[in-house]
Tab-separated table of C-alpha atoms in Angstrom:
chain	number	residue	atom	x	y	z
B	345	MET	CA	-35.282	76.253	-86.411
B	346	PHE	CA	-35.310	76.811	-90.180
B	347	ASP	CA	-33.125	73.725	-90.671
B	348	ARG	CA	-35.679	71.634	-88.747
B	349	LEU	CA	-38.582	73.107	-90.711
B	350	LYS	CA	-36.689	72.370	-93.959
B	351	ALA	CA	-36.035	68.675	-92.814
B	352	TYR	CA	-39.658	68.291	-91.885
B	353	LEU	CA	-40.950	69.597	-95.213
B	354	ASP	CA	-38.542	67.401	-97.078
B	355	SER	CA	-39.797	64.375	-95.086
B	356	VAL	CA	-43.285	65.268	-96.242
B	357	ARG	CA	-42.175	65.535	-99.809
B	358	ALA	CA	-40.539	62.213	-99.687
B	359	ARG	CA	-43.914	60.568	-98.711
B	360	ASP	CA	-46.177	62.595	-101.020
B	361	PRO	CA	-45.443	62.854	-104.750
B	362	ALA	CA	-48.076	65.742	-105.234
B	363	PRO	CA	-46.160	68.886	-104.092
B	364	ARG	CA	-43.729	70.576	-106.571
B	365	SER	CA	-42.087	72.704	-103.866
B	366	ARG	CA	-41.697	73.187	-100.103
B	367	TRP	CA	-43.819	76.302	-100.333
B	368	GLU	CA	-46.692	74.238	-101.565
B	369	ILE	CA	-46.360	71.795	-98.576
B	370	LEU	CA	-46.691	74.875	-96.262
B	371	LEU	CA	-50.291	75.092	-97.502
B	372	TYR	CA	-51.149	71.573	-96.304
B	373	PRO	CA	-53.767	71.524	-93.476
B	374	GLY	CA	-51.838	68.635	-91.720
B	375	VAL	CA	-48.765	70.878	-91.506
B	376	TRP	CA	-50.694	73.726	-89.954
B	377	ALA	CA	-52.564	71.295	-87.604
B	378	LEU	CA	-49.184	70.066	-86.298
B	379	PHE	CA	-47.829	73.609	-85.967
B	380	PHE	CA	-50.828	74.644	-83.851
B	381	HIS	CA	-50.658	71.479	-81.870
B	382	ARG	CA	-47.055	72.245	-80.809
B	383	ILE	CA	-48.296	75.540	-79.343
B	384	ALA	CA	-51.391	73.933	-77.746
B	385	HIS	CA	-49.251	71.050	-76.230
B	386	TRP	CA	-46.846	73.591	-74.689
B	387	LEU	CA	-49.677	75.477	-73.146
B	388	PHE	CA	-51.232	72.175	-71.934
B	389	GLU	CA	-47.965	71.113	-70.327
B	390	ALA	CA	-47.903	74.480	-68.530
B	391	LYS	CA	-51.334	73.769	-67.255
B	392	LEU	CA	-52.843	76.539	-69.217
B	393	PHE	CA	-55.683	74.274	-70.287
B	394	PHE	CA	-58.131	76.964	-71.465
B	395	LEU	CA	-55.630	78.597	-73.662
B	396	ALA	CA	-54.577	75.125	-75.035
B	397	ARG	CA	-58.158	74.313	-75.875
B	398	LEU	CA	-58.608	77.737	-77.500
B	399	VAL	CA	-55.662	77.072	-79.872
B	400	ASN	CA	-57.005	73.560	-80.443
B	401	HIS	CA	-60.447	74.824	-81.454
B	402	PHE	CA	-59.012	77.473	-83.815
B	403	SER	CA	-56.817	74.799	-85.449
B	404	ARG	CA	-59.779	72.510	-85.938
B	405	PHE	CA	-61.763	75.353	-87.462
B	406	LEU	CA	-59.014	76.132	-89.811
B	407	THR	CA	-57.793	72.582	-90.812
B	408	ALA	CA	-60.673	70.172	-90.012
B	409	ILE	CA	-58.161	68.230	-87.921
B	410	ASP	CA	-58.758	67.777	-84.171
B	411	ILE	CA	-55.619	67.041	-82.073
B	412	HIS	CA	-56.141	67.123	-78.339
B	413	PRO	CA	-53.561	69.406	-76.727
B	414	GLY	CA	-52.506	66.532	-74.466
B	415	ALA	CA	-51.504	64.228	-77.239
B	416	THR	CA	-47.760	63.502	-77.613
B	417	ILE	CA	-46.311	63.621	-81.175
B	418	GLY	CA	-42.831	62.940	-82.333
B	419	ARG	CA	-40.806	64.203	-85.298
B	420	ASN	CA	-41.931	64.331	-88.964
B	421	PHE	CA	-45.569	63.583	-88.358
B	422	PHE	CA	-47.618	63.814	-91.518
B	423	ILE	CA	-51.337	64.020	-91.911
B	424	ASP	CA	-52.232	63.727	-95.489
B	425	HIS	CA	-55.487	65.685	-96.172
B	426	GLY	CA	-57.573	66.020	-92.966
B	427	PHE	CA	-60.627	65.168	-90.995
B	428	THR	CA	-58.548	63.239	-88.408
B	429	VAL	CA	-59.167	62.992	-84.684
B	430	ILE	CA	-56.395	62.294	-82.113
B	431	GLY	CA	-57.319	61.814	-78.504
B	432	GLU	CA	-55.696	63.252	-75.292
B	433	THR	CA	-53.562	60.337	-74.234
B	434	ALA	CA	-52.427	59.321	-77.655
B	435	GLU	CA	-48.719	58.900	-78.221
B	436	ILE	CA	-47.250	59.072	-81.683
B	437	GLY	CA	-43.658	58.285	-82.577
B	438	ASP	CA	-41.298	59.581	-85.349
B	439	ASN	CA	-42.033	59.468	-89.122
B	440	VAL	CA	-45.617	58.414	-88.703
B	441	THR	CA	-47.940	58.897	-91.736
B	442	ILE	CA	-51.823	59.246	-91.347
B	443	TYR	CA	-54.269	59.588	-94.288
B	444	GLN	CA	-57.620	61.237	-94.108
B	445	CYS	CA	-60.564	60.404	-91.740
B	446	VAL	CA	-58.447	58.453	-89.190
B	447	THR	CA	-59.467	58.245	-85.547
B	448	LEU	CA	-57.014	57.505	-82.682
B	449	GLY	CA	-59.871	57.133	-80.175
B	450	GLY	CA	-60.336	56.188	-76.566
B	451	THR	CA	-62.359	53.629	-74.581
B	452	ASN	CA	-63.624	53.399	-71.016
B	453	PRO	CA	-63.702	57.092	-70.000
B	454	THR	CA	-64.357	55.943	-66.390
B	455	ASN	CA	-60.528	55.378	-66.196
B	456	GLY	CA	-60.267	58.990	-65.043
B	457	LYS	CA	-58.307	61.965	-66.108
B	458	GLY	CA	-54.887	60.167	-65.809
B	459	GLY	CA	-56.053	57.048	-67.459
B	460	LYS	CA	-54.417	55.794	-70.654
B	461	ARG	CA	-57.364	55.673	-73.028
B	462	HIS	CA	-55.861	56.271	-76.525
B	463	PRO	CA	-53.444	54.284	-78.620
B	464	THR	CA	-49.697	54.444	-78.853
B	465	ILE	CA	-48.326	54.552	-82.357
B	466	ARG	CA	-44.655	53.625	-82.758
B	467	ASP	CA	-42.069	54.982	-85.299
B	468	ASN	CA	-42.600	54.689	-89.081
B	469	VAL	CA	-46.228	53.558	-88.890
B	470	ILE	CA	-48.651	54.177	-91.890
B	471	ILE	CA	-52.336	54.352	-91.168
B	472	GLY	CA	-54.687	54.228	-94.220
B	473	SER	CA	-57.736	56.387	-94.776
B	474	GLY	CA	-60.811	55.823	-92.577
B	475	ALA	CA	-58.999	53.522	-90.057
B	476	GLN	CA	-60.205	53.567	-86.535
B	477	ILE	CA	-57.586	52.645	-83.734
B	478	ILE	CA	-59.338	52.441	-80.540
B	479	GLY	CA	-58.255	52.029	-76.902
B	480	PRO	CA	-54.948	52.058	-75.005
B	481	ILE	CA	-53.270	49.676	-77.587
B	482	THR	CA	-49.776	49.781	-79.211
B	483	VAL	CA	-49.179	49.771	-82.911
B	484	GLY	CA	-45.645	48.524	-83.396
B	485	GLU	CA	-42.893	49.986	-85.519
B	486	ARG	CA	-43.268	49.871	-89.282
B	487	ALA	CA	-46.751	48.553	-88.990
B	488	ARG	CA	-49.327	49.253	-91.685
B	489	VAL	CA	-53.095	49.707	-91.026
B	490	GLY	CA	-55.191	49.361	-94.049
B	491	ALA	CA	-57.979	51.708	-95.052
B	492	ASN	CA	-61.211	51.417	-92.925
B	493	ALA	CA	-59.629	48.810	-90.596
B	494	VAL	CA	-60.831	48.857	-87.045
B	495	VAL	CA	-57.974	47.994	-84.691
B	496	THR	CA	-58.697	47.198	-81.019
B	497	ASP	CA	-55.833	44.918	-80.154
B	498	ASP	CA	-52.037	45.400	-80.173
B	499	VAL	CA	-50.321	45.358	-83.516
B	500	PRO	CA	-46.900	43.549	-83.834
B	501	GLU	CA	-43.948	45.261	-85.328
B	502	GLY	CA	-44.017	45.209	-89.109
B	503	ALA	CA	-47.545	43.668	-89.321
B	504	THR	CA	-50.198	44.782	-91.797
B	505	MET	CA	-53.723	44.974	-90.451
B	506	ILE	CA	-56.925	44.838	-92.620
B	507	GLY	CA	-60.658	44.393	-92.116
B	508	LEU	CA	-63.208	44.892	-89.395
B	509	LYS	CA	-62.281	43.813	-86.854
B	510	ALA	CA	-58.687	44.054	-88.109
B	511	ARG	CA	-56.707	40.993	-88.583
B	512	SER	CA	-53.112	40.606	-89.619
B	513	THR	CA	-52.041	39.446	-93.116
B	514	LEU	CA	-49.901	36.476	-93.454
B	515	VAL	CA	-46.730	38.427	-94.336
B	516	PRO	CA	-44.035	37.579	-91.693
B	517	ALA	CA	-43.010	40.871	-89.917
B	518	GLU	CA	-39.295	40.155	-90.439
B	519	GLU	CA	-39.781	39.891	-94.242
B	520	TRP	CA	-41.816	43.044	-94.495
B	521	VAL	CA	-40.389	45.972	-96.437
B	522	ARG	CA	-38.656	48.582	-94.322
B	523	GLU	CA	-38.835	51.552	-96.675
B	524	PHE	CA	-41.802	53.820	-96.999
B	525	ILE	CA	-44.567	52.762	-99.343
B	526	PRO	CA	-47.243	55.299	-100.417
B	527	TYR	CA	-50.668	54.470	-98.895
B	528	GLY	CA	-49.013	51.484	-97.143
B	529	THR	CA	-49.661	49.309	-100.295
B	530	PRO	CA	-46.925	47.005	-101.666
B	531	CYS	CA	-46.851	46.427	-105.417
B	532	ASP	CA	-45.558	43.127	-106.724
B	533	ASP	CA	-43.322	43.153	-109.886
B	534	PRO	CA	-44.739	40.477	-112.177
B	535	CYS	CA	-42.508	41.298	-115.119
B	536	GLY	CA	-38.975	41.689	-113.777
B	537	GLU	CA	-37.178	44.216	-111.790
B	538	ASN	CA	-38.473	47.197	-113.736
B	539	GLY	CA	-42.059	46.064	-114.249
B	540	ALA	CA	-42.007	46.838	-117.909
B	541	LEU	CA	-45.515	46.292	-119.415
B	542	GLY	CA	-44.347	45.602	-122.966
B	543	ARG	CA	-43.890	42.644	-125.309
B	544	ASP	CA	-41.391	40.894	-122.995
B	545	CYS	CA	-43.898	41.025	-120.116
B	546	VAL	CA	-46.685	39.578	-122.222
B	547	GLU	CA	-44.460	36.732	-123.661
B	548	LYS	CA	-43.302	35.952	-120.118
B	549	LEU	CA	-46.894	35.665	-118.913
B	550	GLU	CA	-47.962	33.568	-121.907
B	551	SER	CA	-45.057	31.282	-121.316
B	552	GLU	CA	-45.980	30.796	-117.739
B	553	ILE	CA	-49.649	30.120	-118.708
B	554	ALA	CA	-48.480	27.470	-121.328
B	555	GLY	CA	-46.363	25.803	-118.715
B	556	LEU	CA	-49.249	25.638	-116.253
B	557	LYS	CA	-51.534	24.105	-118.918
B	558	ALA	CA	-48.927	21.439	-119.614
B	559	GLU	CA	-48.563	20.648	-115.974
B	560	ILE	CA	-52.425	20.348	-115.575
B	561	GLU	CA	-52.593	17.940	-118.578
B	562	ALA	CA	-49.779	15.825	-117.084
B	563	LEU	CA	-51.610	15.611	-113.873
B	564	LYS	CA	-54.831	14.609	-115.590
B	565	ARG	CA	-53.079	11.779	-117.609
B	566	ALA	CA	-51.336	10.565	-114.380
B	567	THR	CA	-54.588	10.182	-112.527
B	568	MET	CA	-56.578	8.591	-115.395
B	569	PRO	CA	-57.024	4.775	-115.471
B	570	ALA	CA	-54.818	3.101	-118.021
B	571	GLU	CA	-57.621	2.404	-120.462
B	572	LEU	CA	-58.851	5.968	-120.419
B	573	ALA	CA	-55.345	7.241	-120.951
B	574	LYS	CA	-54.893	4.843	-123.930
B	575	ARG	CA	-58.304	5.925	-125.344
B	576	SER	CA	-57.322	9.513	-124.939
B	577	GLY	CA	-54.078	8.882	-126.868
B	578	THR	CA	-56.007	7.229	-129.581
B	579	ASP	CA	-58.374	10.093	-129.934
B	580	ASP	CA	-55.494	12.467	-130.237
């Protein structure tokens, strides 16, 4: 049990640069919310619904995170900060990261008690702060959902969803990065592999700008009538 706890805390530390030790992670509301949910879910599976709800309400009071006891959650689930709501029929895979103020909500409550009303989140998904994922949809593996996006349709594996209503970016899923990126935000490297912001970087950018200017001038001359090009050469 202690080995599994250690592995979980290490997985959180790998995704969050803020904590200096595992002891600090033990103070996170998301960690406690998951702990209480494991108890509530066990009671829910045993059909002890009132006790499950009692644990759920105590957890919500303590952490400001509301996870329905019926939700199914995999390994290494991390809620960074709080104020998150997860519905009864939600299913969450392994190594999923959720930032603050996210809702995994339901639609069409007339489906009944056994109806699938909430989303399914596959492994290694990152959901940005304020995102709303609504209905019995599936968010594919390694997908990223941007901050404040509203997702109501299935999300392909590896896709990045932004906006309201959320739409996919133009990054092909097979080319998307597979490692974890904090906040689900990729950073381009404009100045080489190390991204050094020194003289070499400035010189490289200036060289690229000069090359672009030369190409623009060449295009202008190529499209000018012959007389205007000759007159332009005389003026020079």
